[in-house]
């Protein structure tokens, strides 16, 4: 498994550079098979990237956008990643894209995960683009240290799909694609910003258990080369 570090002078330059790389990959997929798929992460980091990507000239009607993970809340909840993507990515040119939610108004997070797995089965196998984030605890997606189903989530033998996850620090129950759903994306990206996250990455790249810093599963075992995008 290989990683490549792409360093930018600031977040704005990174957002534009990442939007260029992602839109090129999506356009190539549309050219090759008439469709493209992208799974993005939530959190605070990706907002400027989403806004830059939303302005790129693409046949967005052929693009399916989904989430790497989601909090088990409806889109109108301020914690919703769907809400974040709707407000920042599904705008401008990208308004025409299809969105595939992970959250479903179901009795339990487990019921929602089953529905999300079913609807996602026809989309990402593999995804054309996956953009991961990373928490200061070394989690990515909803692969949290101490997570209820972490071992299952990062096990390469676990099938593609969406599973639930609960963990201290995760807030609500989470819905997350499994490692096997994400690690072979056509373009696999880790987007982090700030010196603090750079230090967390350095710790993750050192020796230690994947369970301690689950981003290590991607750094060590992803099939696709991991493109790390960083700005101070
Ligand atoms: O739902 C989420 O929170 C994300 O998918 C999560 O994995 C995120 O990428 C990291 O927590 C980093 O979040 P920040 O960008 O806010 O640091």
PDB file of C-alpha atoms and ligand atoms in Angstrom:
ATOM      1  CA  UNK A   1       0.000   0.000   0.000  1.00  0.00           C
ATOM      2  CA  UNK A   2       1.376   3.458  -0.880  1.00  0.00           C
ATOM      3  CA  UNK A   3       0.641   6.992   0.278  1.00  0.00           C
ATOM      4  CA  UNK A   4       1.398  10.269  -1.474  1.00  0.00           C
ATOM      5  CA  UNK A   5       1.399  13.580   0.406  1.00  0.00           C
ATOM      6  CA  UNK A   6       0.057  16.631  -1.453  1.00  0.00           C
ATOM      7  CA  UNK A   7       0.878  19.805   0.503  1.00  0.00           C
ATOM      8  CA  UNK A   8      -0.774  23.179  -0.155  1.00  0.00           C
ATOM      9  CA  UNK A   9      -0.003  26.651   1.211  1.00  0.00           C
ATOM     10  CA  UNK A  10      -3.526  27.063   2.664  1.00  0.00           C
ATOM     11  CA  UNK A  11      -7.000  25.550   2.816  1.00  0.00           C
ATOM     12  CA  UNK A  12      -8.267  27.520  -0.163  1.00  0.00           C
ATOM     13  CA  UNK A  13      -5.493  26.256  -2.451  1.00  0.00           C
ATOM     14  CA  UNK A  14      -6.091  22.716  -1.160  1.00  0.00           C
ATOM     15  CA  UNK A  15      -9.847  22.971  -1.815  1.00  0.00           C
ATOM     16  CA  UNK A  16      -9.244  24.013  -5.423  1.00  0.00           C
ATOM     17  CA  UNK A  17      -6.525  21.418  -6.001  1.00  0.00           C
ATOM     18  CA  UNK A  18      -8.630  18.605  -4.557  1.00  0.00           C
ATOM     19  CA  UNK A  19     -11.695  19.747  -6.510  1.00  0.00           C
ATOM     20  CA  UNK A  20      -9.574  19.592  -9.702  1.00  0.00           C
ATOM     21  CA  UNK A  21      -8.406  16.034  -8.985  1.00  0.00           C
ATOM     22  CA  UNK A  22     -11.854  14.779  -7.930  1.00  0.00           C
ATOM     23  CA  UNK A  23     -13.731  16.389 -10.840  1.00  0.00           C
ATOM     24  CA  UNK A  24     -11.196  14.930 -13.298  1.00  0.00           C
ATOM     25  CA  UNK A  25     -11.750  11.449 -11.834  1.00  0.00           C
ATOM     26  CA  UNK A  26     -15.534  11.810 -11.963  1.00  0.00           C
ATOM     27  CA  UNK A  27     -15.405  13.083 -15.555  1.00  0.00           C
ATOM     28  CA  UNK A  28     -13.220  10.111 -16.564  1.00  0.00           C
ATOM     29  CA  UNK A  29     -15.717   7.685 -15.006  1.00  0.00           C
ATOM     30  CA  UNK A  30     -18.609   9.325 -16.843  1.00  0.00           C
ATOM     31  CA  UNK A  31     -16.630   9.113 -20.077  1.00  0.00           C
ATOM     32  CA  UNK A  32     -15.805   5.432 -19.471  1.00  0.00           C
ATOM     33  CA  UNK A  33     -19.178   4.089 -18.300  1.00  0.00           C
ATOM     34  CA  UNK A  34     -21.704   6.906 -18.276  1.00  0.00           C
ATOM     35  CA  UNK A  35     -21.831   7.182 -14.491  1.00  0.00           C
ATOM     36  CA  UNK A  36     -19.687   8.185 -11.492  1.00  0.00           C
ATOM     37  CA  UNK A  37     -19.869   7.779  -7.733  1.00  0.00           C
ATOM     38  CA  UNK A  38     -18.294   9.641  -4.823  1.00  0.00           C
ATOM     39  CA  UNK A  39     -18.462   9.085  -1.059  1.00  0.00           C
ATOM     40  CA  UNK A  40     -17.455  12.046   1.086  1.00  0.00           C
ATOM     41  CA  UNK A  41     -16.889  12.584   4.794  1.00  0.00           C
ATOM     42  CA  UNK A  42     -18.567  15.064   7.092  1.00  0.00           C
ATOM     43  CA  UNK A  43     -17.036  17.168   9.835  1.00  0.00           C
ATOM     44  CA  UNK A  44     -15.656  20.706   9.616  1.00  0.00           C
ATOM     45  CA  UNK A  45     -12.701  20.178   7.273  1.00  0.00           C
ATOM     46  CA  UNK A  46     -14.319  19.518   3.892  1.00  0.00           C
ATOM     47  CA  UNK A  47     -16.607  22.597   3.591  1.00  0.00           C
ATOM     48  CA  UNK A  48     -14.348  24.681   1.306  1.00  0.00           C
ATOM     49  CA  UNK A  49     -13.583  21.613  -0.822  1.00  0.00           C
ATOM     50  CA  UNK A  50     -17.319  20.890  -1.211  1.00  0.00           C
ATOM     51  CA  UNK A  51     -17.948  24.475  -2.308  1.00  0.00           C
ATOM     52  CA  UNK A  52     -15.081  24.361  -4.835  1.00  0.00           C
ATOM     53  CA  UNK A  53     -16.240  21.004  -6.231  1.00  0.00           C
ATOM     54  CA  UNK A  54     -19.840  22.242  -6.545  1.00  0.00           C
ATOM     55  CA  UNK A  55     -18.622  24.830  -9.071  1.00  0.00           C
ATOM     56  CA  UNK A  56     -16.833  22.337 -11.374  1.00  0.00           C
ATOM     57  CA  UNK A  57     -18.242  21.803 -14.869  1.00  0.00           C
ATOM     58  CA  UNK A  58     -19.372  18.130 -15.012  1.00  0.00           C
ATOM     59  CA  UNK A  59     -22.378  16.177 -16.216  1.00  0.00           C
ATOM     60  CA  UNK A  60     -23.585  16.081 -12.620  1.00  0.00           C
ATOM     61  CA  UNK A  61     -26.773  14.269 -13.660  1.00  0.00           C
ATOM     62  CA  UNK A  62     -24.542  11.199 -14.061  1.00  0.00           C
ATOM     63  CA  UNK A  63     -22.936  11.533 -10.609  1.00  0.00           C
ATOM     64  CA  UNK A  64     -24.157   9.817  -7.417  1.00  0.00           C
ATOM     65  CA  UNK A  65     -22.973  11.480  -4.214  1.00  0.00           C
ATOM     66  CA  UNK A  66     -23.112   9.612  -0.920  1.00  0.00           C
ATOM     67  CA  UNK A  67     -21.454   9.697   2.489  1.00  0.00           C
ATOM     68  CA  UNK A  68     -18.583   7.714   3.973  1.00  0.00           C
ATOM     69  CA  UNK A  69     -20.514   7.829   7.239  1.00  0.00           C
ATOM     70  CA  UNK A  70     -23.497   9.535   8.843  1.00  0.00           C
ATOM     71  CA  UNK A  71     -24.862  10.318  12.236  1.00  0.00           C
ATOM     72  CA  UNK A  72     -28.243   8.626  12.910  1.00  0.00           C
ATOM     73  CA  UNK A  73     -30.127  11.936  12.697  1.00  0.00           C
ATOM     74  CA  UNK A  74     -32.474  13.378  10.036  1.00  0.00           C
ATOM     75  CA  UNK A  75     -31.046  15.755   7.426  1.00  0.00           C
ATOM     76  CA  UNK A  76     -32.513  18.835   9.130  1.00  0.00           C
ATOM     77  CA  UNK A  77     -30.504  18.107  12.288  1.00  0.00           C
ATOM     78  CA  UNK A  78     -27.417  20.335  12.557  1.00  0.00           C
ATOM     79  CA  UNK A  79     -25.265  17.227  13.153  1.00  0.00           C
ATOM     80  CA  UNK A  80     -26.327  15.661   9.849  1.00  0.00           C
ATOM     81  CA  UNK A  81     -23.642  15.046   7.237  1.00  0.00           C
ATOM     82  CA  UNK A  82     -26.424  14.935   4.644  1.00  0.00           C
ATOM     83  CA  UNK A  83     -27.324  18.454   5.708  1.00  0.00           C
ATOM     84  CA  UNK A  84     -23.680  19.553   5.417  1.00  0.00           C
ATOM     85  CA  UNK A  85     -23.378  18.086   1.908  1.00  0.00           C
ATOM     86  CA  UNK A  86     -26.743  19.509   0.809  1.00  0.00           C
ATOM     87  CA  UNK A  87     -25.736  22.999   1.948  1.00  0.00           C
ATOM     88  CA  UNK A  88     -22.195  23.004   0.528  1.00  0.00           C
ATOM     89  CA  UNK A  89     -21.761  20.413  -2.223  1.00  0.00           C
ATOM     90  CA  UNK A  90     -25.208  19.888  -3.779  1.00  0.00           C
ATOM     91  CA  UNK A  91     -25.244  23.521  -4.877  1.00  0.00           C
ATOM     92  CA  UNK A  92     -24.318  25.444  -8.067  1.00  0.00           C
ATOM     93  CA  UNK A  93     -23.461  23.020 -10.919  1.00  0.00           C
ATOM     94  CA  UNK A  94     -23.623  20.038  -8.546  1.00  0.00           C
ATOM     95  CA  UNK A  95     -27.277  20.665  -7.731  1.00  0.00           C
ATOM     96  CA  UNK A  96     -28.060  18.181 -10.526  1.00  0.00           C
ATOM     97  CA  UNK A  97     -26.238  15.292  -8.817  1.00  0.00           C
ATOM     98  CA  UNK A  98     -28.127  12.358  -7.305  1.00  0.00           C
ATOM     99  CA  UNK A  99     -27.720  11.961  -3.532  1.00  0.00           C
ATOM    100  CA  UNK A 100     -27.820   8.583  -1.796  1.00  0.00           C
ATOM    101  CA  UNK A 101     -28.463   9.010   1.947  1.00  0.00           C
ATOM    102  CA  UNK A 102     -27.269   6.663   4.663  1.00  0.00           C
ATOM    103  CA  UNK A 103     -29.852   7.927   7.155  1.00  0.00           C
ATOM    104  CA  UNK A 104     -33.362   6.529   6.824  1.00  0.00           C
ATOM    105  CA  UNK A 105     -36.284   7.303   9.126  1.00  0.00           C
ATOM    106  CA  UNK A 106     -36.289   3.846  10.643  1.00  0.00           C
ATOM    107  CA  UNK A 107     -37.068   2.482  14.100  1.00  0.00           C
ATOM    108  CA  UNK A 108     -33.392   1.717  14.741  1.00  0.00           C
ATOM    109  CA  UNK A 109     -29.978   2.599  13.332  1.00  0.00           C
ATOM    110  CA  UNK A 110     -29.656  -1.075  12.393  1.00  0.00           C
ATOM    111  CA  UNK A 111     -32.801  -0.895  10.248  1.00  0.00           C
ATOM    112  CA  UNK A 112     -31.421   2.235   8.570  1.00  0.00           C
ATOM    113  CA  UNK A 113     -28.078   0.494   7.930  1.00  0.00           C
ATOM    114  CA  UNK A 114     -29.829  -2.401   6.202  1.00  0.00           C
ATOM    115  CA  UNK A 115     -31.727   0.024   3.955  1.00  0.00           C
ATOM    116  CA  UNK A 116     -28.565   2.017   3.201  1.00  0.00           C
ATOM    117  CA  UNK A 117     -26.605  -1.127   2.325  1.00  0.00           C
ATOM    118  CA  UNK A 118     -29.371  -2.216  -0.033  1.00  0.00           C
ATOM    119  CA  UNK A 119     -29.577   1.130  -1.842  1.00  0.00           C
ATOM    120  CA  UNK A 120     -25.782   1.517  -2.033  1.00  0.00           C
ATOM    121  CA  UNK A 121     -25.186  -1.967  -3.451  1.00  0.00           C
ATOM    122  CA  UNK A 122     -25.771  -0.763  -7.005  1.00  0.00           C
ATOM    123  CA  UNK A 123     -23.531   2.305  -6.667  1.00  0.00           C
ATOM    124  CA  UNK A 124     -20.050   1.948  -5.258  1.00  0.00           C
ATOM    125  CA  UNK A 125     -18.313  -1.312  -6.044  1.00  0.00           C
ATOM    126  CA  UNK A 126     -15.807   0.289  -6.123  1.00  0.00           C
ATOM    127  CA  UNK A 127     -16.501   3.971  -5.662  1.00  0.00           C
ATOM    128  CA  UNK A 128     -14.807   6.206  -8.195  1.00  0.00           C
ATOM    129  CA  UNK A 129     -13.874   8.636  -5.438  1.00  0.00           C
ATOM    130  CA  UNK A 130     -13.719   8.342  -1.640  1.00  0.00           C
ATOM    131  CA  UNK A 131     -12.684  11.337   0.466  1.00  0.00           C
ATOM    132  CA  UNK A 132     -11.843  10.438   4.057  1.00  0.00           C
ATOM    133  CA  UNK A 133     -11.306  12.733   7.018  1.00  0.00           C
ATOM    134  CA  UNK A 134      -9.518  11.945  10.252  1.00  0.00           C
ATOM    135  CA  UNK A 135     -10.274  12.830  13.851  1.00  0.00           C
ATOM    136  CA  UNK A 136      -7.628  13.778  16.411  1.00  0.00           C
ATOM    137  CA  UNK A 137      -8.116  10.323  17.917  1.00  0.00           C
ATOM    138  CA  UNK A 138      -7.094   8.712  14.617  1.00  0.00           C
ATOM    139  CA  UNK A 139     -10.608   7.655  13.577  1.00  0.00           C
ATOM    140  CA  UNK A 140     -11.728   7.814   9.972  1.00  0.00           C
ATOM    141  CA  UNK A 141     -15.255   7.278   8.654  1.00  0.00           C
ATOM    142  CA  UNK A 142     -16.925   6.083  11.854  1.00  0.00           C
ATOM    143  CA  UNK A 143     -14.125   3.690  12.689  1.00  0.00           C
ATOM    144  CA  UNK A 144     -13.684   5.008  16.219  1.00  0.00           C
ATOM    145  CA  UNK A 145     -11.207   3.615  18.777  1.00  0.00           C
ATOM    146  CA  UNK A 146     -13.315   1.495  21.142  1.00  0.00           C
ATOM    147  CA  UNK A 147     -16.201   1.453  18.660  1.00  0.00           C
ATOM    148  CA  UNK A 148     -18.854  -1.241  19.206  1.00  0.00           C
ATOM    149  CA  UNK A 149     -18.226  -2.906  15.809  1.00  0.00           C
ATOM    150  CA  UNK A 150     -14.747  -1.592  15.000  1.00  0.00           C
ATOM    151  CA  UNK A 151     -13.167  -5.022  14.496  1.00  0.00           C
ATOM    152  CA  UNK A 152     -15.928  -5.974  12.060  1.00  0.00           C
ATOM    153  CA  UNK A 153     -15.824  -2.590  10.284  1.00  0.00           C
ATOM    154  CA  UNK A 154     -12.115  -2.741   9.423  1.00  0.00           C
ATOM    155  CA  UNK A 155     -11.976  -6.493   8.769  1.00  0.00           C
ATOM    156  CA  UNK A 156     -11.242  -6.905   5.032  1.00  0.00           C
ATOM    157  CA  UNK A 157     -13.448 -10.024   5.069  1.00  0.00           C
ATOM    158  CA  UNK A 158     -16.512  -7.982   6.075  1.00  0.00           C
ATOM    159  CA  UNK A 159     -18.606  -7.456   2.933  1.00  0.00           C
ATOM    160  CA  UNK A 160     -19.230  -4.087   1.355  1.00  0.00           C
ATOM    161  CA  UNK A 161     -22.112  -2.279   3.016  1.00  0.00           C
ATOM    162  CA  UNK A 162     -23.198   0.053   5.772  1.00  0.00           C
ATOM    163  CA  UNK A 163     -23.065  -0.955   9.431  1.00  0.00           C
ATOM    164  CA  UNK A 164     -23.841   0.761  12.700  1.00  0.00           C
ATOM    165  CA  UNK A 165     -21.210   2.008  15.118  1.00  0.00           C
ATOM    166  CA  UNK A 166     -21.348   3.480  18.600  1.00  0.00           C
ATOM    167  CA  UNK A 167     -18.406   4.895  20.535  1.00  0.00           C
ATOM    168  CA  UNK A 168     -17.486   7.445  23.191  1.00  0.00           C
ATOM    169  CA  UNK A 169     -16.909  10.707  21.359  1.00  0.00           C
ATOM    170  CA  UNK A 170     -19.020   9.702  18.358  1.00  0.00           C
ATOM    171  CA  UNK A 171     -22.204  11.340  19.649  1.00  0.00           C
ATOM    172  CA  UNK A 172     -25.285   9.670  18.166  1.00  0.00           C
ATOM    173  CA  UNK A 173     -25.197   6.131  16.814  1.00  0.00           C
ATOM    174  CA  UNK A 174     -23.352   6.180  13.498  1.00  0.00           C
ATOM    175  CA  UNK A 175     -23.921   4.616  10.083  1.00  0.00           C
ATOM    176  CA  UNK A 176     -20.656   3.855   8.301  1.00  0.00           C
ATOM    177  CA  UNK A 177     -19.484   2.120   5.164  1.00  0.00           C
ATOM    178  CA  UNK A 178     -17.132  -0.714   5.962  1.00  0.00           C
ATOM    179  CA  UNK A 179     -13.413  -0.702   5.181  1.00  0.00           C
ATOM    180  CA  UNK A 180     -14.025  -3.090   2.263  1.00  0.00           C
ATOM    181  CA  UNK A 181     -16.513  -0.587   0.747  1.00  0.00           C
ATOM    182  CA  UNK A 182     -14.011   2.286   0.732  1.00  0.00           C
ATOM    183  CA  UNK A 183     -10.431   0.999   0.422  1.00  0.00           C
ATOM    184  CA  UNK A 184     -10.438   0.217  -3.308  1.00  0.00           C
ATOM    185  CA  UNK A 185     -11.844   3.516  -4.582  1.00  0.00           C
ATOM    186  CA  UNK A 186     -10.574   4.686  -7.962  1.00  0.00           C
ATOM    187  CA  UNK A 187      -9.299   7.813  -6.191  1.00  0.00           C
ATOM    188  CA  UNK A 188      -8.801   7.325  -2.437  1.00  0.00           C
ATOM    189  CA  UNK A 189      -8.139  10.583  -0.560  1.00  0.00           C
ATOM    190  CA  UNK A 190      -7.416  11.523   3.048  1.00  0.00           C
ATOM    191  CA  UNK A 191      -8.134  15.238   3.547  1.00  0.00           C
ATOM    192  CA  UNK A 192      -6.714  16.779   6.725  1.00  0.00           C
ATOM    193  CA  UNK A 193      -5.745  20.319   7.655  1.00  0.00           C
ATOM    194  CA  UNK A 194      -3.677  21.932  10.410  1.00  0.00           C
ATOM    195  CA  UNK A 195      -0.450  21.091  12.213  1.00  0.00           C
ATOM    196  CA  UNK A 196      -2.328  19.151  14.873  1.00  0.00           C
ATOM    197  CA  UNK A 197      -3.758  16.688  12.347  1.00  0.00           C
ATOM    198  CA  UNK A 198      -0.304  16.359  10.734  1.00  0.00           C
ATOM    199  CA  UNK A 199       1.053  15.250  14.133  1.00  0.00           C
ATOM    200  CA  UNK A 200      -1.817  12.769  14.517  1.00  0.00           C
ATOM    201  CA  UNK A 201      -0.991  11.397  11.064  1.00  0.00           C
ATOM    202  CA  UNK A 202       2.675  10.985  12.025  1.00  0.00           C
ATOM    203  CA  UNK A 203       1.612   8.994  15.098  1.00  0.00           C
ATOM    204  CA  UNK A 204      -0.728   6.895  12.964  1.00  0.00           C
ATOM    205  CA  UNK A 205       2.090   6.175  10.500  1.00  0.00           C
ATOM    206  CA  UNK A 206       4.255   4.861  13.345  1.00  0.00           C
ATOM    207  CA  UNK A 207       3.886   1.348  14.763  1.00  0.00           C
ATOM    208  CA  UNK A 208       0.861   0.437  16.851  1.00  0.00           C
ATOM    209  CA  UNK A 209      -2.480  -1.345  16.728  1.00  0.00           C
ATOM    210  CA  UNK A 210      -5.084  -0.423  14.146  1.00  0.00           C
ATOM    211  CA  UNK A 211      -7.676  -0.552  16.936  1.00  0.00           C
ATOM    212  CA  UNK A 212      -5.808   2.260  18.703  1.00  0.00           C
ATOM    213  CA  UNK A 213      -5.814   4.519  15.578  1.00  0.00           C
ATOM    214  CA  UNK A 214      -8.170   3.008  12.964  1.00  0.00           C
ATOM    215  CA  UNK A 215      -6.887   5.285  10.170  1.00  0.00           C
ATOM    216  CA  UNK A 216      -3.956   2.833  10.231  1.00  0.00           C
ATOM    217  CA  UNK A 217      -6.152   0.307   8.402  1.00  0.00           C
ATOM    218  CA  UNK A 218      -6.288   2.661   5.420  1.00  0.00           C
ATOM    219  CA  UNK A 219      -2.632   3.698   5.695  1.00  0.00           C
ATOM    220  CA  UNK A 220      -1.436   0.073   5.819  1.00  0.00           C
ATOM    221  CA  UNK A 221      -3.950  -2.071   3.935  1.00  0.00           C
ATOM    222  CA  UNK A 222      -5.952  -0.054   1.403  1.00  0.00           C
ATOM    223  CA  UNK A 223      -5.780  -1.572  -2.074  1.00  0.00           C
ATOM    224  CA  UNK A 224      -5.743   1.862  -3.690  1.00  0.00           C
ATOM    225  CA  UNK A 225      -2.868   4.314  -3.212  1.00  0.00           C
ATOM    226  CA  UNK A 226      -3.871   6.815  -0.508  1.00  0.00           C
ATOM    227  CA  UNK A 227      -3.586  10.453  -1.630  1.00  0.00           C
ATOM    228  CA  UNK A 228      -3.098  12.601   1.482  1.00  0.00           C
ATOM    229  CA  UNK A 229      -4.127  16.222   0.993  1.00  0.00           C
ATOM    230  CA  UNK A 230      -2.826  18.578   3.691  1.00  0.00           C
ATOM    231  CA  UNK A 231      -2.568  22.317   4.322  1.00  0.00           C
ATOM    232  CA  UNK A 232      -1.380  24.104   7.498  1.00  0.00           C
TER     233      UNK A 232
HETATM  234  O1  LIG B   1     -19.055  12.279  10.462  1.00  0.00           O
HETATM  235  C1  LIG B   1     -17.899  12.654  10.654  1.00  0.00           C
HETATM  236  O2  LIG B   1     -17.544  13.326  11.644  1.00  0.00           O
HETATM  237  C2  LIG B   1     -16.840  12.353   9.646  1.00  0.00           C
HETATM  238  O3  LIG B   1     -17.159  11.540   8.656  1.00  0.00           O
HETATM  239  C3  LIG B   1     -15.570  12.034  10.378  1.00  0.00           C
HETATM  240  O4  LIG B   1     -14.936  10.843  10.065  1.00  0.00           O
HETATM  241  C4  LIG B   1     -14.666  13.216  10.144  1.00  0.00           C
HETATM  242  O5  LIG B   1     -14.035  13.093   8.883  1.00  0.00           O
HETATM  243  C5  LIG B   1     -13.652  13.340  11.223  1.00  0.00           C
HETATM  244  O6  LIG B   1     -14.343  13.333  12.470  1.00  0.00           O
HETATM  245  C6  LIG B   1     -12.867  14.648  11.076  1.00  0.00           C
HETATM  246  O7  LIG B   1     -13.746  15.697  11.337  1.00  0.00           O
HETATM  247  P1  LIG B   1     -13.248  17.242  11.260  1.00  0.00           P
HETATM  248  O8  LIG B   1     -13.047  17.526   9.814  1.00  0.00           O
HETATM  249  O9  LIG B   1     -14.392  18.021  11.853  1.00  0.00           O
HETATM  250  O10 LIG B   1     -11.970  17.322  12.057  1.00  0.00           O
END
